Coordinates of C-alpha atoms and ligand atoms in Angstrom, one line a residue:
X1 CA 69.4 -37.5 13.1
X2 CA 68.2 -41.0 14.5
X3 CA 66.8 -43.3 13.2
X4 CA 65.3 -45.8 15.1
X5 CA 62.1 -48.5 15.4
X6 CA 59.1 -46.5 16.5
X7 CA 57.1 -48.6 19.4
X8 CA 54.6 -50.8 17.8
X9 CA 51.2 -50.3 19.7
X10 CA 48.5 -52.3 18.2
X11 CA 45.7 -50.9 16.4
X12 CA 42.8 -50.8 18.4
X13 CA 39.1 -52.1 17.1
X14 CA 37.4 -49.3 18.3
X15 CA 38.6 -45.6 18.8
X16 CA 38.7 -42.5 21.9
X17 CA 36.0 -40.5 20.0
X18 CA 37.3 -37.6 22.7
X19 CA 41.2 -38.2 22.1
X20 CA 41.1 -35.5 19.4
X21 CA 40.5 -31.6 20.5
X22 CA 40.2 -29.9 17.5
X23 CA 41.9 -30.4 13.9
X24 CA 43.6 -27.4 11.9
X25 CA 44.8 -26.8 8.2
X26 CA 47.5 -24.4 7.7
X27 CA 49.1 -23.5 4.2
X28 CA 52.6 -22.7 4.4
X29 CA 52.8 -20.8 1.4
X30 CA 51.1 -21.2 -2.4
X31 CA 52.8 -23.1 -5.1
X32 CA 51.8 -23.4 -8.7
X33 CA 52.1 -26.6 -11.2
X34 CA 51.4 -27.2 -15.0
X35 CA 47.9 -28.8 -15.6
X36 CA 49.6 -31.8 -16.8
X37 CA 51.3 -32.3 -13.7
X38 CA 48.0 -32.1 -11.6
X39 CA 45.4 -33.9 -14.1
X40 CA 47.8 -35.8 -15.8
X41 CA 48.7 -35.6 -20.0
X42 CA 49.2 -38.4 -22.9
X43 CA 52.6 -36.6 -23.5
X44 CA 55.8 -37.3 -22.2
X45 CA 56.9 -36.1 -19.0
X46 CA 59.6 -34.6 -20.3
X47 CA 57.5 -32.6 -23.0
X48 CA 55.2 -30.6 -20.7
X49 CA 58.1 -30.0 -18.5
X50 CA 59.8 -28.0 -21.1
X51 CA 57.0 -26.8 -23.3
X52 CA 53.7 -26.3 -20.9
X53 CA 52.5 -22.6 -20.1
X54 CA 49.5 -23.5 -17.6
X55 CA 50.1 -23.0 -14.3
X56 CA 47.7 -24.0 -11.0
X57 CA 47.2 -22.6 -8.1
X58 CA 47.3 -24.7 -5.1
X59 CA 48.2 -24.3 -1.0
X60 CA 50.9 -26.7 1.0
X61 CA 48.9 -27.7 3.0
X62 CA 49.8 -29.2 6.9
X63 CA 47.6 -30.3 9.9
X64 CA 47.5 -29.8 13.1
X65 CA 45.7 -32.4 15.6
X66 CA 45.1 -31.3 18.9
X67 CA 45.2 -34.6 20.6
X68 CA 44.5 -35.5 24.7
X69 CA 48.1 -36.7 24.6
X70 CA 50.0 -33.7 22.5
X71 CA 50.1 -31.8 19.4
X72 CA 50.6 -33.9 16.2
X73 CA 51.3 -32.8 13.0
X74 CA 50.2 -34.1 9.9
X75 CA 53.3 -32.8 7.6
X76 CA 55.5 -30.3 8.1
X77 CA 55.2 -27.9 4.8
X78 CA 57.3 -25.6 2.8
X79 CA 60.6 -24.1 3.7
X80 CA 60.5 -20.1 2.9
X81 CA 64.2 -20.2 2.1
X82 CA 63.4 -22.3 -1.2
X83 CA 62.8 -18.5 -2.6
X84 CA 65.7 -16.7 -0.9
X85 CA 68.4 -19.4 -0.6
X86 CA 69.9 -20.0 -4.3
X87 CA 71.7 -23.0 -3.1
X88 CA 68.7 -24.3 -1.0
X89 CA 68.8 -27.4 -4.0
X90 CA 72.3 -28.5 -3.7
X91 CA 72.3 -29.3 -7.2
X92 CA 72.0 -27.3 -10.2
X93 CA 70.2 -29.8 -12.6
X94 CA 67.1 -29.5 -9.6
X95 CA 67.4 -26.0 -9.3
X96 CA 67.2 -25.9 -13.3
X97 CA 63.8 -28.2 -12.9
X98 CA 62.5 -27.0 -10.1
X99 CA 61.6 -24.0 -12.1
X100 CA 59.9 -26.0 -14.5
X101 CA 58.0 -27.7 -13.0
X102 CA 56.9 -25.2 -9.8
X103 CA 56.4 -21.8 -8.8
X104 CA 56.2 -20.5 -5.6
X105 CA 54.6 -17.7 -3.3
X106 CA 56.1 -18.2 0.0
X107 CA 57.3 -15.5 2.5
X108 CA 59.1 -15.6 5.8
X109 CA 56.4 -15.7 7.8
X110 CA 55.0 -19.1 5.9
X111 CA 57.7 -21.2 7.9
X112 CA 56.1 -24.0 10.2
X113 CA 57.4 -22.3 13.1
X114 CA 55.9 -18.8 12.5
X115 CA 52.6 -20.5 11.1
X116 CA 52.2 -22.0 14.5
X117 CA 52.6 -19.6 16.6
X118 CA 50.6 -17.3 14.6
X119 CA 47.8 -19.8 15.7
X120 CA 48.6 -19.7 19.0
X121 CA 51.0 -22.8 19.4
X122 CA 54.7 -23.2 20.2
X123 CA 57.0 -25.3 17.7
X124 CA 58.1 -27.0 21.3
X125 CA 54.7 -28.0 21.8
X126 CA 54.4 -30.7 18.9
X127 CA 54.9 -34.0 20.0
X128 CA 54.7 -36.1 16.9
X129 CA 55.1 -35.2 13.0
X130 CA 53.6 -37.7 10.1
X131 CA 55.6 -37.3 7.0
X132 CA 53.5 -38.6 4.5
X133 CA 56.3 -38.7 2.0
X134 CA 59.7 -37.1 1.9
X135 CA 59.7 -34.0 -0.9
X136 CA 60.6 -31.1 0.1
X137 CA 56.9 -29.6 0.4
X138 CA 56.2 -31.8 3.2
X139 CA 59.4 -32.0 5.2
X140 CA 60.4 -27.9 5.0
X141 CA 59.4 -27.4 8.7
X142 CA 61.2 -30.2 10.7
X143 CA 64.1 -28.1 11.9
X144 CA 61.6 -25.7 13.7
X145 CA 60.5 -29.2 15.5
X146 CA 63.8 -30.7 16.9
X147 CA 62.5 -32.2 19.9
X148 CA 59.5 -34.1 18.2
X149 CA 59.3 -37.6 16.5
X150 CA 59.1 -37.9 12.8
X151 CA 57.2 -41.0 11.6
X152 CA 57.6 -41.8 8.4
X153 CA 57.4 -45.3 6.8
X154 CA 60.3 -47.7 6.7
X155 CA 59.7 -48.2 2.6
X156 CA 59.9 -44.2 2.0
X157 CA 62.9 -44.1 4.1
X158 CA 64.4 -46.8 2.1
X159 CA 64.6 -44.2 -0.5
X160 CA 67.4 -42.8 1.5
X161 CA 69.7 -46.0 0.6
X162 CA 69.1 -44.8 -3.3
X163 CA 72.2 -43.4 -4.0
X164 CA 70.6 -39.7 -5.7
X165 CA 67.2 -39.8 -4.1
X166 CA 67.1 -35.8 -5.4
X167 CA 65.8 -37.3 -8.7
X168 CA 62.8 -37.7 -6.9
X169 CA 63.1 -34.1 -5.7
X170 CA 63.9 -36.3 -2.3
X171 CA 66.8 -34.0 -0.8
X172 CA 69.2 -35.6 1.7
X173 CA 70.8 -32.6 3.3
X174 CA 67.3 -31.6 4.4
X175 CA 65.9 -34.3 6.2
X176 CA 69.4 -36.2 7.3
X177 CA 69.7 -33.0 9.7
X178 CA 71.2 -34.3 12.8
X179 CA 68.4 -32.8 15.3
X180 CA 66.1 -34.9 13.5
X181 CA 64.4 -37.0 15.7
X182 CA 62.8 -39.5 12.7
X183 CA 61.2 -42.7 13.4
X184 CA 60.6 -45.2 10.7
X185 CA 57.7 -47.3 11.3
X186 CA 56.5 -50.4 10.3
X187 CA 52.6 -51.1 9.2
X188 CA 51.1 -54.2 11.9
X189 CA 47.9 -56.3 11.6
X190 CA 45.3 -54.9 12.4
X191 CA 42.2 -56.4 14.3
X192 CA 40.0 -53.7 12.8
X193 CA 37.0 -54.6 10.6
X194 CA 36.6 -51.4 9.6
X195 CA 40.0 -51.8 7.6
X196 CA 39.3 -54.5 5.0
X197 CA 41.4 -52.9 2.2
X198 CA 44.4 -52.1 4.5
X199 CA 44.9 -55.1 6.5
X200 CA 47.8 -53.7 8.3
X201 CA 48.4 -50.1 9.8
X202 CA 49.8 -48.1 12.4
X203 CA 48.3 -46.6 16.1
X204 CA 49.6 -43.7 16.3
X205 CA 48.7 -42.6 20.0
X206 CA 47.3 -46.2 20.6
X207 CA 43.8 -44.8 21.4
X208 CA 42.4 -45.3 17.3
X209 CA 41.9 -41.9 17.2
X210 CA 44.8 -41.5 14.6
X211 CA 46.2 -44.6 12.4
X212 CA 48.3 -44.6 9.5
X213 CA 47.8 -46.2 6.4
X214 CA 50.3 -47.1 3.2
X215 CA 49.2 -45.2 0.4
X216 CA 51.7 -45.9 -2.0
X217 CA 52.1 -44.7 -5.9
X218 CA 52.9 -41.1 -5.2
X219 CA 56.2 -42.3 -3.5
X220 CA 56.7 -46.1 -3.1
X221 CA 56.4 -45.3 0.9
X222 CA 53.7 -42.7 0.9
X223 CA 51.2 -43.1 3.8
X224 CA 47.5 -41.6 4.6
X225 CA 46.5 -41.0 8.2
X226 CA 42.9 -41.7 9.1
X227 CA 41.4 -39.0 11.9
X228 CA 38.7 -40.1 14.0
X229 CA 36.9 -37.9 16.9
X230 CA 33.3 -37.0 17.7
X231 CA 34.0 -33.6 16.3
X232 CA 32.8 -34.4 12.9
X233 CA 32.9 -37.4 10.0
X234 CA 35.9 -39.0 10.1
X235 CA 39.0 -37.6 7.9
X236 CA 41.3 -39.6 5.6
X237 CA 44.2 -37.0 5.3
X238 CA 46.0 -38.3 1.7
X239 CA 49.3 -36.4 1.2
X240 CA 49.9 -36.4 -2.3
X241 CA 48.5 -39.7 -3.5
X242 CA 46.1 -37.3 -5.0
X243 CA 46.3 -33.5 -5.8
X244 CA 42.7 -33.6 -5.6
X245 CA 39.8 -35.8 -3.9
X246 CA 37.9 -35.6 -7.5
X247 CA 41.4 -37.4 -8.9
X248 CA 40.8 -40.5 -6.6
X249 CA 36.7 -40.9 -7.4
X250 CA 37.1 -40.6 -11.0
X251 CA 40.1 -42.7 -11.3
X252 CA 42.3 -40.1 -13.0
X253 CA 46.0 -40.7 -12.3
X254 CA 48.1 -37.4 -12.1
X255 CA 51.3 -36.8 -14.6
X256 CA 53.8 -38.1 -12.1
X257 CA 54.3 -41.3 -9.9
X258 CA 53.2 -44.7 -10.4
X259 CA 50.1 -45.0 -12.2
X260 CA 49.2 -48.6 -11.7
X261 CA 50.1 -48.7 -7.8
X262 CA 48.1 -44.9 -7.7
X263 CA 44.9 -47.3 -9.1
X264 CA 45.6 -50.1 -7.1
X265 CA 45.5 -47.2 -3.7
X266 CA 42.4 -45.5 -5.2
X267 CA 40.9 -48.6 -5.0
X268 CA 41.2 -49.3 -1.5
X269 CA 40.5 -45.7 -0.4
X270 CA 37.3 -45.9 -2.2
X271 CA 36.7 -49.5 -0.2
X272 CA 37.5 -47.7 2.9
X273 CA 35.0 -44.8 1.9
X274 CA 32.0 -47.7 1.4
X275 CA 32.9 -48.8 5.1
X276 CA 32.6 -45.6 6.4
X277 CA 30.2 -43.3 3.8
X278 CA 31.4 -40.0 5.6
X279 CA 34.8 -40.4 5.1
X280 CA 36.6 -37.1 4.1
X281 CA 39.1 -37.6 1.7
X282 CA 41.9 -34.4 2.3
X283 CA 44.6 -34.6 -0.2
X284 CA 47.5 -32.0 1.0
X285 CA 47.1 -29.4 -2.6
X286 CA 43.4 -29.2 -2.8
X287 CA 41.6 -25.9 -2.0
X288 CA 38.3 -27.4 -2.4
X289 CA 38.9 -30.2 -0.2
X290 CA 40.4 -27.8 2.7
X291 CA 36.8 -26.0 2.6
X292 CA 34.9 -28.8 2.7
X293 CA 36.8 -29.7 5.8
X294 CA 36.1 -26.3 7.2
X295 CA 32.5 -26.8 6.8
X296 CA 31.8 -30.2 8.4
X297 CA 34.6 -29.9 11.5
X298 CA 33.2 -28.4 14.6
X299 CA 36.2 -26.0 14.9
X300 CA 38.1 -23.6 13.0
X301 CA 40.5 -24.2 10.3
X302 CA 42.7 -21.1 9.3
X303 CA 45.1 -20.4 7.0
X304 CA 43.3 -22.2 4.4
X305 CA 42.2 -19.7 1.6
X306 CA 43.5 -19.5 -1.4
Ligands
ZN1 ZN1 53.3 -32.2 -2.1

């Protein structure tokens, strides 16, 4: 594991529209949460924890980007051996939790590696990861991707310098893994207009094509990446700052994370959605959103149904 300062390109006013190929939306695996988790609930945390018997569907979802340059992926997924490995949470007060709060349907062949080649791509081929945030649902598949870099924000790393960052279901052993190529990065100015709510972001192949956003409230560091191609309307891919697009125009906060900075993010996605009206918003655990995106892309998307 490294960690060291990605190179800063600057964000560029206007964009490739050809830099992106194609875009893909894989599930690696289902997983199921209470309703309060998802919508969110005027009792305690703690009480629907414990006492909730309504359980949602919903994929894990990650995204391929067929870029000019090289693969990129937007989140890495679930790893399969969360089911088959009893000791996969180090500690027993998660394990106890985890079971709580989530179920799972995820088999062997649901690990990043298989996904992708069952697509037609080699693991070896990706070039770049985005972590949106650091649970375990989005950082399962980086050991199947040793050689590329993982850029992740500097705050959401910072979490790492918590002393137990598992309460926040961050877990250490699986992301400090010493192939790990991760990159922390730093949001710059940006000279883009079309940015007013997010003054600063990040280039991520210094074309416009892909730039990265903070998107905190899910996770202090969460970030969004904004797609851009003449493949279709542009795409806002969200991670979890919002299990589903309906959350974030209806201004409904889920059961977990901070609600005030969740608003405060809402807000400025929805500014960025009045400066460009076609904006797909695609959070990671929204079926509906994943078949919208099927429908307005010019290219397939597999793995998506539910
Ligand atoms: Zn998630």
């Amino acid at each position: 594991m490294t960690a060291s300062i990605h190179p800063l390109p600057t964000a560029s006013a206007t964009y490739d529209e050809r830099a992106v190929k194609a875009v893909h939306a894989y599930s690696t695996g289902r997983a199921f949460q209470h309703k309060e988790h998802r919508n969110g609930s005027a009792l305690p945390q703690l009480w629907w924890v414990l006492t909730s018997q309504s359980w949602v569907g919903l994929p894990i979802s990650v995204f391929l980007i067929e870029h000019k340059d090289g693969l990129v992926l937007f989140d890495t997924g679930l790893d399969p051996a969360i089911v088959s490995n009893p000791e996969y949470i180090s500690q027993a007060i998660g394990r106890l939790l985890l079971k709580r709060i989530f179920r799972f349907e995820i088999n062997p062949e649901d690990k990043l590696g298989e996904t992708l080649r069952a697509s037609g791509f080699e693991p070896r081929q990706v070039r770049k990861a985005i972590i949106s945030h650091l649970h375990f649902d989005h950082i399962g598949g980086i050991a199947d991707i040793p050689q590329a870099e993982l850029l992740v924000s500097y705050k959401e790393w910072d979490q790492l310098s918590d002393p137990h960052p598992e309460r926040d279901w961050i877990l250490r052993e699986h992301i400090e893994r010493p192939s790990a190529k991760w990159c922390p990065i730093r949001f710059e100015p940006s000279g883009d207009a079309v940015f007013s709510s997010f003054p600063r972001t990040f280039d991520v192949m210094g074309d416009g094509s892909l730039i990265l956003l903070p998107t905190p409230g899910h996770t202090p560091g969460s970030l969004s990446m904004l797609v851009r191609s003449s493949l279709g309307p542009p795409i806002l891919l969200v991670g979890d700052l919002a299990y589903s697009a309906d959350a974030i125009f209806q201004d409904r906060v889920p059961g977990t994370g901070d609600a005030k900075q969740l608003r405060s993010t809402y807000a400025k996605v929805l500014q960025l959605k009045a400066d460009l009206p076609d904006l797909l918003i695609i959070p990671s655990h929204d079926d509906a959103a994943i078949a919208q995106l099927r429908s307005c892309l010019k290219t397939e998307v597999t793995h998506a149904d539910p």
